[in-house]
Short mmCIF file of C-alpha atoms in Angstrom, two decimals:
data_model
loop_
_atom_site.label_atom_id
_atom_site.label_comp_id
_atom_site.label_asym_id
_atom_site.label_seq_id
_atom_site.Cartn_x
_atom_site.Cartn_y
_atom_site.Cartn_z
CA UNK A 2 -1.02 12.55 36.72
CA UNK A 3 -4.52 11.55 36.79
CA UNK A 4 -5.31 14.49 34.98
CA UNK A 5 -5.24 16.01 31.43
CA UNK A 6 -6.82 19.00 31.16
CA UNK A 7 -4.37 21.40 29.85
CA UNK A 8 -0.20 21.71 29.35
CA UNK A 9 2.17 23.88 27.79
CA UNK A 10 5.53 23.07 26.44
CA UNK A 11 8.55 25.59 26.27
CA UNK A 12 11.34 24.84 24.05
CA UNK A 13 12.86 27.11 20.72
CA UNK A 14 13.25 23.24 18.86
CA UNK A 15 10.17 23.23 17.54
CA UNK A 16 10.41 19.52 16.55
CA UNK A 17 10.73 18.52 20.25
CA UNK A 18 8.36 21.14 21.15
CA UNK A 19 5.86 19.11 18.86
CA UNK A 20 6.87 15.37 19.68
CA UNK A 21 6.49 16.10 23.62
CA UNK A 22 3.05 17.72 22.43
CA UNK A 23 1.84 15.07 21.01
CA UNK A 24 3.13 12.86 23.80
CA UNK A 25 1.38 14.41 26.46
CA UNK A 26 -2.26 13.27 27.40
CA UNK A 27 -4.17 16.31 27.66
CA UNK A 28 -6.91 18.35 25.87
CA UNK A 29 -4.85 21.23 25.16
CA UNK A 30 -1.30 22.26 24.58
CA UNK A 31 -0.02 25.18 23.82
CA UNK A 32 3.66 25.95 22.83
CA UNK A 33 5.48 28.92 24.20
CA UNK A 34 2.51 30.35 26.04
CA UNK A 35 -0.43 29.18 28.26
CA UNK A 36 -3.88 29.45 28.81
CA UNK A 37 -4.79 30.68 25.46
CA UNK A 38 -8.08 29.91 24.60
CA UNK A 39 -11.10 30.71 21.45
CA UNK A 40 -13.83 29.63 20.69
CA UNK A 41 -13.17 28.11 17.04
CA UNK A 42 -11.06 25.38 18.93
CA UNK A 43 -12.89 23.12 21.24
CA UNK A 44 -11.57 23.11 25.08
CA UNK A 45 -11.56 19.80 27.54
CA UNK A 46 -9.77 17.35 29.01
CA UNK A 47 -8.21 13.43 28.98
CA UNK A 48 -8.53 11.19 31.53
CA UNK A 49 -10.41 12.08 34.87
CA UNK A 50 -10.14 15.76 33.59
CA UNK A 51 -13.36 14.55 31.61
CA UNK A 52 -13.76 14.33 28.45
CA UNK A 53 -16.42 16.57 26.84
CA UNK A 54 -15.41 19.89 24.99
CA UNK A 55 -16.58 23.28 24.73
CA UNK A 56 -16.03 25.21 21.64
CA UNK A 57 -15.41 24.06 17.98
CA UNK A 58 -17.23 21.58 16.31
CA UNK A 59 -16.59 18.97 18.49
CA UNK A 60 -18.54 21.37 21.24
CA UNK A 61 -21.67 21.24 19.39
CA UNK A 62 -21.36 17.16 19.35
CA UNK A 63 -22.52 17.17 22.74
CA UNK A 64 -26.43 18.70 22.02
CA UNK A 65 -27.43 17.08 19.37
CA UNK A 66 -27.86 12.96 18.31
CA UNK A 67 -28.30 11.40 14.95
CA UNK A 68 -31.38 12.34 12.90
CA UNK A 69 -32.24 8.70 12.84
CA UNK A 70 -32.54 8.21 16.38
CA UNK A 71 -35.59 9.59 17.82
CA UNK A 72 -35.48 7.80 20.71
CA UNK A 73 -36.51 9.18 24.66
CA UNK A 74 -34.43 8.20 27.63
CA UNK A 75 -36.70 5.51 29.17
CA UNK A 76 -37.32 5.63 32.97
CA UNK A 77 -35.33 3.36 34.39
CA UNK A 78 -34.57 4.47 38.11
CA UNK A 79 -36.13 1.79 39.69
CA UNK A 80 -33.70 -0.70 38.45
CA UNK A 81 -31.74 -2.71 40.58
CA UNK A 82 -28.43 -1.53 39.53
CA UNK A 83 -26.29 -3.29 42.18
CA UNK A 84 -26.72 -7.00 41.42
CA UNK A 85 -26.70 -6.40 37.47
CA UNK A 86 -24.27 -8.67 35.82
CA UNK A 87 -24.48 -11.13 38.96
CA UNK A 88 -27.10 -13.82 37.40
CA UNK A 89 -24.07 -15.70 35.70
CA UNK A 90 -23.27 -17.43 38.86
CA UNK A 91 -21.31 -20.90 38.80
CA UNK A 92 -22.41 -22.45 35.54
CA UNK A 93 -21.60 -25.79 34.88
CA UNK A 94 -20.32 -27.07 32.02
CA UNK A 95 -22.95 -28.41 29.54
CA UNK A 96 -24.54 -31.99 30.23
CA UNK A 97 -22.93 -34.91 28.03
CA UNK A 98 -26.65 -35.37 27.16
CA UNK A 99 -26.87 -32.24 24.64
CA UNK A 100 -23.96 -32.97 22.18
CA UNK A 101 -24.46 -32.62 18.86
CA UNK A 102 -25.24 -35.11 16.45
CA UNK A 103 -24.29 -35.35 13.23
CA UNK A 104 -25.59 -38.02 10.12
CA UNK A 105 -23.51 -40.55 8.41
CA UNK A 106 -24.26 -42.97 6.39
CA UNK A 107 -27.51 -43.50 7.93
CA UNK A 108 -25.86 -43.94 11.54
CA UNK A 109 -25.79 -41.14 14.04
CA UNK A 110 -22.52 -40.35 15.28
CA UNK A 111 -21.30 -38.37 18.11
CA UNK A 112 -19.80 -34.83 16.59
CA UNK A 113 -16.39 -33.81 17.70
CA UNK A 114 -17.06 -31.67 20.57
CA UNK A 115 -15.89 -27.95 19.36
CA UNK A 116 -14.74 -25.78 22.06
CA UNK A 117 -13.57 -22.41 21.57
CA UNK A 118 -11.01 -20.39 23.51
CA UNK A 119 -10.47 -16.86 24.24
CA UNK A 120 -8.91 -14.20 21.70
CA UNK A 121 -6.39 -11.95 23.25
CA UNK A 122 -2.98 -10.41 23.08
CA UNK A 123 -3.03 -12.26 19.88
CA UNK A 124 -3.30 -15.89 20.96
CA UNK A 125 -6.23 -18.04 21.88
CA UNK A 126 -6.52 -18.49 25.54
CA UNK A 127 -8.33 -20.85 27.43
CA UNK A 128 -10.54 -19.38 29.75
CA UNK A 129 -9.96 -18.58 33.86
CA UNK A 130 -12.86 -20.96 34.94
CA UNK A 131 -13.53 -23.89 33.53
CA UNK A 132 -16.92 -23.25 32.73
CA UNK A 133 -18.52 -23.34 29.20
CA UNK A 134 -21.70 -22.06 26.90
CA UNK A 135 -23.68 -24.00 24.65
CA UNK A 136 -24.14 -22.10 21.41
CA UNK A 137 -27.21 -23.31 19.77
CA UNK A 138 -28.41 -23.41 16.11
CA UNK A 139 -31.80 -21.41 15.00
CA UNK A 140 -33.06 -25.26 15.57
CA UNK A 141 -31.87 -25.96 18.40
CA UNK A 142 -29.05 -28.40 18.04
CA UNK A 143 -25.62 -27.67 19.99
CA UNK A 144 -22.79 -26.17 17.46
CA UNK A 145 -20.23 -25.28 19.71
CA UNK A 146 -18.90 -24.82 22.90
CA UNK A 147 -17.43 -21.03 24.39
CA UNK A 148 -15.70 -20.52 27.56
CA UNK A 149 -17.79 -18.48 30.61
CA UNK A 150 -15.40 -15.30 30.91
CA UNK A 151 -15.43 -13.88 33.94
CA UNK A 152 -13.28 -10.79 36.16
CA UNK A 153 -9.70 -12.19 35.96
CA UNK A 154 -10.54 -12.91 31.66
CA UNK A 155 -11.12 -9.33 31.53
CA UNK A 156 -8.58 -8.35 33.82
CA UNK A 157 -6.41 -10.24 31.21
CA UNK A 158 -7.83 -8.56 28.21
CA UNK A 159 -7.31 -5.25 29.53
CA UNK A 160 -3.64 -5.48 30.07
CA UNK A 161 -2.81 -7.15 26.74
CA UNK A 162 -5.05 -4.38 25.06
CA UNK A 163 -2.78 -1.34 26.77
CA UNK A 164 0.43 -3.55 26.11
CA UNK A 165 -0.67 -3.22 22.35
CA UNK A 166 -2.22 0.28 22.46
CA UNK A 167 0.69 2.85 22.11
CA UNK A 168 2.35 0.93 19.11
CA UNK A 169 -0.23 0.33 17.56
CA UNK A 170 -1.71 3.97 17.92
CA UNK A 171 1.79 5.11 16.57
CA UNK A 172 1.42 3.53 13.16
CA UNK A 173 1.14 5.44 10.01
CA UNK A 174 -2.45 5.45 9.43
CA UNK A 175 -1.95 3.92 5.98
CA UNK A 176 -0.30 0.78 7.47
CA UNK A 177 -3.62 0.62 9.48
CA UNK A 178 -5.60 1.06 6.85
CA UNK A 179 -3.66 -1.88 4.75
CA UNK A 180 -4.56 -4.30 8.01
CA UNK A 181 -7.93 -3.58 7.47
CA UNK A 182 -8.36 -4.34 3.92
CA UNK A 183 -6.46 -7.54 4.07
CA UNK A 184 -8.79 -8.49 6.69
CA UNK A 185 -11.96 -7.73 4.03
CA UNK A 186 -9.92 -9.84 1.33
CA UNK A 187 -9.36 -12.93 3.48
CA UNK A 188 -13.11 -12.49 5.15
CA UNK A 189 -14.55 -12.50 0.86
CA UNK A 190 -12.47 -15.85 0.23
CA UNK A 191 -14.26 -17.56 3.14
CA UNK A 192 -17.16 -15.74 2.05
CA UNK A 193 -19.32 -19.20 1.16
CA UNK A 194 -18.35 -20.76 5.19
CA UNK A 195 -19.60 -17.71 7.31
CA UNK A 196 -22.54 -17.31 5.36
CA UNK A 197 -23.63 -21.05 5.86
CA UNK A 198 -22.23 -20.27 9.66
CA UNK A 199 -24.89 -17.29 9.47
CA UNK A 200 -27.48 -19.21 8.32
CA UNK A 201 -27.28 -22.20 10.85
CA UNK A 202 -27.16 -19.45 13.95
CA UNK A 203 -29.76 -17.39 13.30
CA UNK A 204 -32.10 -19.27 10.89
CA UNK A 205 -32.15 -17.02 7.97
CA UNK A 206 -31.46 -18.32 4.37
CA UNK A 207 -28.08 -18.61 2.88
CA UNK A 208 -28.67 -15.83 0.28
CA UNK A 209 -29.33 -13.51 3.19
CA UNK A 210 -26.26 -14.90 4.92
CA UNK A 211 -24.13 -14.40 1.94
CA UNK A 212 -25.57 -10.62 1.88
CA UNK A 213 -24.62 -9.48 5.62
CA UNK A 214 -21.12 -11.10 4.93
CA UNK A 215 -20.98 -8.83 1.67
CA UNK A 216 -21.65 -5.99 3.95
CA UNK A 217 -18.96 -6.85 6.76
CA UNK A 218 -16.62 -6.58 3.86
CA UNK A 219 -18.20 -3.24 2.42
CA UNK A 220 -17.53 -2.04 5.97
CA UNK A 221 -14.46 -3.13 6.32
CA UNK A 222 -13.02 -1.37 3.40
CA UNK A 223 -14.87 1.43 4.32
CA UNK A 224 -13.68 2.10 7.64
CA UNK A 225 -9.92 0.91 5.85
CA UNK A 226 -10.62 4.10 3.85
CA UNK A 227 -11.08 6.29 7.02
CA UNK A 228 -7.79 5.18 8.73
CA UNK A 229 -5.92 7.72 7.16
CA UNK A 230 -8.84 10.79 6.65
CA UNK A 231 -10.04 11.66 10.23
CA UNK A 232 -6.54 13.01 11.65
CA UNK A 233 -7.66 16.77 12.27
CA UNK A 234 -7.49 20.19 10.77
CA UNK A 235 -6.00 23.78 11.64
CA UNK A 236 -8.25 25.77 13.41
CA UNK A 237 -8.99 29.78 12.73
CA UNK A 238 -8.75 31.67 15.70
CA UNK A 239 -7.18 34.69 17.17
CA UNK A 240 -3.87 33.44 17.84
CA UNK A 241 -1.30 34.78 15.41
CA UNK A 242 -0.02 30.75 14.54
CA UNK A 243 -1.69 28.05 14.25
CA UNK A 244 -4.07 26.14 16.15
CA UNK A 245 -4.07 22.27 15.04
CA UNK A 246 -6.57 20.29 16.47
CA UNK A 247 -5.25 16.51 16.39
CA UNK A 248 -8.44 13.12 16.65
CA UNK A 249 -6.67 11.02 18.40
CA UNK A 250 -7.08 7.37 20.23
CA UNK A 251 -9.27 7.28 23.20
CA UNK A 252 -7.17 4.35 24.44
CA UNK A 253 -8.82 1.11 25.19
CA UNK A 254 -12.44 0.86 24.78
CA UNK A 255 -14.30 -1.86 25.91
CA UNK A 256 -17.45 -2.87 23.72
CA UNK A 257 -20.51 -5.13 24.10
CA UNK A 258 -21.74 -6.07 20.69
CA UNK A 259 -26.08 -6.41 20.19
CA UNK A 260 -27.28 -10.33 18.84
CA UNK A 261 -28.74 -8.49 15.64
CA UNK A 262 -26.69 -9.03 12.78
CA UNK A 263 -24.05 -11.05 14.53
CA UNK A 264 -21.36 -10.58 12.12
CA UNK A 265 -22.25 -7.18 10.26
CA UNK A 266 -22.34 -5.69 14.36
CA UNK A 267 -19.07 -6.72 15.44
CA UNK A 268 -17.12 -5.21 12.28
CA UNK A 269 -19.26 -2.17 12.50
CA UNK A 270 -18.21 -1.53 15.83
CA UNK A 271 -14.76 -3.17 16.18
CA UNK A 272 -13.46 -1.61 12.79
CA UNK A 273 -13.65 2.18 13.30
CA UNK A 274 -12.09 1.81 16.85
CA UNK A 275 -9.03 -0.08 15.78
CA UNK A 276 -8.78 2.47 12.12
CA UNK A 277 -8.40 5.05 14.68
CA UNK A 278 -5.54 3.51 16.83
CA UNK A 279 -7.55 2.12 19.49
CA UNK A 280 -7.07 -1.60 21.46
CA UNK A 281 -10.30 -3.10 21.90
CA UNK A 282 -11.69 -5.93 24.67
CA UNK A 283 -15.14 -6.38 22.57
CA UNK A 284 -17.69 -9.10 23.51
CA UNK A 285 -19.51 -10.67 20.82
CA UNK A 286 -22.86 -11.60 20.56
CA UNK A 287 -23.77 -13.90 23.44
CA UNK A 288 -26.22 -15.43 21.31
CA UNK A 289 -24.19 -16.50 18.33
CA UNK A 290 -20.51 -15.66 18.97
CA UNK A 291 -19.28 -18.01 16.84
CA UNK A 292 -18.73 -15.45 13.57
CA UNK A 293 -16.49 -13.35 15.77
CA UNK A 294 -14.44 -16.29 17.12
CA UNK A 295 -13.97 -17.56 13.46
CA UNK A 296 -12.47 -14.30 12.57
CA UNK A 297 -9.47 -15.71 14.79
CA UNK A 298 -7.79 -16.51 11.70
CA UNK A 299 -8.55 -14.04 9.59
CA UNK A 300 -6.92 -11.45 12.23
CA UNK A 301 -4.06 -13.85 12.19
CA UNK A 302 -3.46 -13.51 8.50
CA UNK A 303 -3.82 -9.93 8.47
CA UNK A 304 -0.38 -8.61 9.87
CA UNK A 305 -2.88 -7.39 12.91
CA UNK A 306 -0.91 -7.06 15.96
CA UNK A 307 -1.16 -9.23 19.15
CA UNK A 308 -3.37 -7.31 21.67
CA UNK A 309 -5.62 -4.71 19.53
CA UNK A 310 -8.57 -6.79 19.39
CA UNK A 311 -9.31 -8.99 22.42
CA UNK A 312 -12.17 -10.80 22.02
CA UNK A 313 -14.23 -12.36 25.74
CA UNK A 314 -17.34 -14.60 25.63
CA UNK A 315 -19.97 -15.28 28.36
CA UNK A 316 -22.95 -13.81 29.61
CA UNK A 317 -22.87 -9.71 27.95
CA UNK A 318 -23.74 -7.99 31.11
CA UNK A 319 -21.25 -10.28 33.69
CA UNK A 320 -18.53 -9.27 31.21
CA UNK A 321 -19.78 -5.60 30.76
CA UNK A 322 -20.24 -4.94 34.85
CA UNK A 323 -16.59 -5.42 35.07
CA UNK A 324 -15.43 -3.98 31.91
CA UNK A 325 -17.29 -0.62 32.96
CA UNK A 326 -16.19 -1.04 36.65
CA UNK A 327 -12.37 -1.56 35.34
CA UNK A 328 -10.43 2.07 36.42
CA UNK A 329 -8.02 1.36 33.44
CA UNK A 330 -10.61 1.50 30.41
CA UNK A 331 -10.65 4.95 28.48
CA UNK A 332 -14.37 4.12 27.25
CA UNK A 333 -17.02 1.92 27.19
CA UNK A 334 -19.28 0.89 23.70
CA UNK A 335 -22.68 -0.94 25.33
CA UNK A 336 -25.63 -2.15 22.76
CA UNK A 337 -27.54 -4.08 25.34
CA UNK A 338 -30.59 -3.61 27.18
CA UNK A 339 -31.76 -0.26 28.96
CA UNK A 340 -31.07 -1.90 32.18
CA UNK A 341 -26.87 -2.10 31.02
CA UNK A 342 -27.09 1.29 29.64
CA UNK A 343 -27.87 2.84 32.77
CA UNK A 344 -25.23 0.43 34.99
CA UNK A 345 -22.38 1.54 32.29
CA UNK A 346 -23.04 4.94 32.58
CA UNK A 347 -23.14 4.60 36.39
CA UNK A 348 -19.89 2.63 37.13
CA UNK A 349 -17.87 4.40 34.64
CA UNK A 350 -18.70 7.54 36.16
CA UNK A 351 -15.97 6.67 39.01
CA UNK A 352 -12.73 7.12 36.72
CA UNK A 353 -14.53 9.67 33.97
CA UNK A 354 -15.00 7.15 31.57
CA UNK A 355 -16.45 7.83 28.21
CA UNK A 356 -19.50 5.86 27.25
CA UNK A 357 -21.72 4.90 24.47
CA UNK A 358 -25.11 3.30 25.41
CA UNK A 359 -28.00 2.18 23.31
CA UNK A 360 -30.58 2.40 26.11
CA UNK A 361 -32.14 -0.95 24.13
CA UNK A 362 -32.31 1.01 20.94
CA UNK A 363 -32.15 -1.79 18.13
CA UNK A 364 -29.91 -0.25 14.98
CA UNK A 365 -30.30 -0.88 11.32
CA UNK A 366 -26.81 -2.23 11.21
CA UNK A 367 -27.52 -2.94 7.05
CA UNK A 368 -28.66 1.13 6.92
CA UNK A 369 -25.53 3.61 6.36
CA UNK A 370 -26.43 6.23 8.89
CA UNK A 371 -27.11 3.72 11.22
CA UNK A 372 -24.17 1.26 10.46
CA UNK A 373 -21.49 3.57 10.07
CA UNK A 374 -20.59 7.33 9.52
CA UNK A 375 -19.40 10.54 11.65
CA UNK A 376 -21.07 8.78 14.77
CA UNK A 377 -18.52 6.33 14.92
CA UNK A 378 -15.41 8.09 14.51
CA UNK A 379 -16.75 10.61 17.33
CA UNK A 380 -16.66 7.89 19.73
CA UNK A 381 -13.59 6.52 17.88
CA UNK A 382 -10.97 9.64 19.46
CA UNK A 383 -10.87 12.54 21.50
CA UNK A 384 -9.64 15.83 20.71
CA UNK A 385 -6.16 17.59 21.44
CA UNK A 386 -5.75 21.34 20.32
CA UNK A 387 -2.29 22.26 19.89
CA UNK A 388 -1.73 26.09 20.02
CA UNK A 389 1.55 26.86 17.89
CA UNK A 390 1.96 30.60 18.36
CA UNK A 391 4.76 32.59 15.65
#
């Protein structure tokens, strides 16, 4: 069913009783009984059942916002929401003119021509058009090449992310965790190369390149730390039992990633959505998507399995108009312009996605509130309240 609002299970094995419960996509469960309800434990549904809840703590998530962010809703109903995410057209690939250059010995010398593939279902893919970016230096001089994703690349995406999701949502949380803090270890010993990557993208000096990489890894081991610490609690309400409310995976979440920070943005959002058993189709920084695509390896080396982070490049709102227009995304992470907020929160409202939209609020991605914290692991899961009667 399309639906998941609420079950029940009947059965006197209570292990099966809680294996199906857990199985079953819905916002409530109860064993033995049926429509049982308080409000202590939060009450809503999966899928196109919605996904807000009322009741519990969770409930109160849904009136209030960070203290940091004391941003209005802008005005934006005069946008043109139906041809957002169409300027990519046909590009063509970059002019032999603009390669790169490099210095030797006095000579200049044609640089190998460096273009990057795809990331997904754990292999680098080459892209469905044959159309490539330029990604430029802060001074202008071609680094690299990235493919042009387009529909069928996310179409691709998608389906290795759900062909990775339940397994990897089914691992003990400590194996997850372990993933995540070989990936800070390997990203430290190539500390010294994405800092000088850092520094060549986005003009700032190799001491503050070497700092947002310390970060990334600060991150990383802190959302590591959280893969095992955000799995629920018993509730206290009226039923004579227990009620056990259960954070778990949203699914697959698509996520558009800001140019700020290039490489201290994408692990701040990528991290706490995999820690939490989530597959991921995540779009880097159009600007400079080069740290994310050089984390190939380092997701290679880390045990991480094939298909929980998929990683598209191209134009962020051609990419993000069909991520939030696919029908098999659970939820959709945009840090973008006001203009993408508002389209995202319009096209996923056909298949009840969840969303999380900026509305071209810039974050302090180096601050702690604003970096990481509850915030994310809200977004991170949705909540199942399982109603275990004596």
């Amino acid at each position: 069913t399309m639906y998941g609002l609420g079950s029940s299970v009947w059965t006197e094995n209570v292990s099966l009783a809680m294996e199906v419960a857990l199985s079953l996509k819905a916002g409530s469960v109860w064993i033995n009984a049926h429509n049982l309800f308080d409000a202590a434990a939060g009450f809503g549904g999966y899928k196109q059942s919605g996904f807000g809840r009322d009741g519990g703590r969770e409930g109160l998530f849904e009136y209030v916002r960070p203290k940091w962010d004391t941003r209005a809703r802008p005005a934006i109903a005069d946008y043109d929401l139906k041809s957002f995410g169409e300027t990519v057209a046909q590009r063509p690939t970059i002019s032999n003119n603009a390669a790169p250059q490099v210095q030797s010995n006095g000579s200049t010398l044609p640089a190998i021509d460096h273009t990057y593939k795809m990331y997904y279902g754990g292999a680098q893919k080459r892209p469905d058009a044959t159309y490539v970016r330029a990604v430029m230096s802060a001074q202008g001089e071609v680094l690299a090449h990235v493919g042009e994703g387009n529909r069928k690349d996310v179409r691709n995406a998608v389906e290795a992310a759900h062909k990775a999701a339940p397994g990897w949502g089914k691992r003990a949380a400590h194996n997850r965790a372990q993933i995540v803090f070989y990936m800070a270890e390997n990203l430290e010993m190539r500390r010294e190369e994405f800092a000088q990557r850092i520094s060549q993208l986005t003009g700032q000096s190799l001491d503050e390149g070497r700092a947002e990489v310390d970060l990334s890894v600060e991150r990383l081991f802190y959302w590591g730390s959280y893969a095992d610490k955000f799995g629920g609690e018993v509730q206290e309400t009226t039923l004579y039992g227990a009620t056990v409310k259960v954070n778990e995976p949203v699914g697959v979440i698509g996520i558009t990633c800001p140019d700020v920070n290039p490489l201290l943005a994408f692990v701040s959002l990528f991290a706490p959505a995999v820690i939490r058993g989530n597959a991921i189709v995540i779009v880097p920084s159009e600007k400079s998507p080069l740290l994310a695509l050089d984390l190939y390896q380092v997701f290679d080396t880390s045990d991480l399995p094939g298909g929980v982070v998929n990683i598209l490049t191209g134009d962020r709102d051609h990419l993000t108009k069909y991520l939030a227009q696919h029908q098999d995304v659970q939820s959709m992470w945009y840090f973008g312009s006001a203009e993408g907020s508002k389209y995202v929160e319009h096209a996923s409202a056909e298949n009840v996605k969840r969303t999380w939209v900026s509305y071209g609020k810039c974050r302090d991605w180096a601050d702690n509130e604003q970096g990481q914290g509850p915030e994310f692991l809200y977004q991170a899961t949705q909540v199942k309240n399982i109603w275990i009667p004596m």
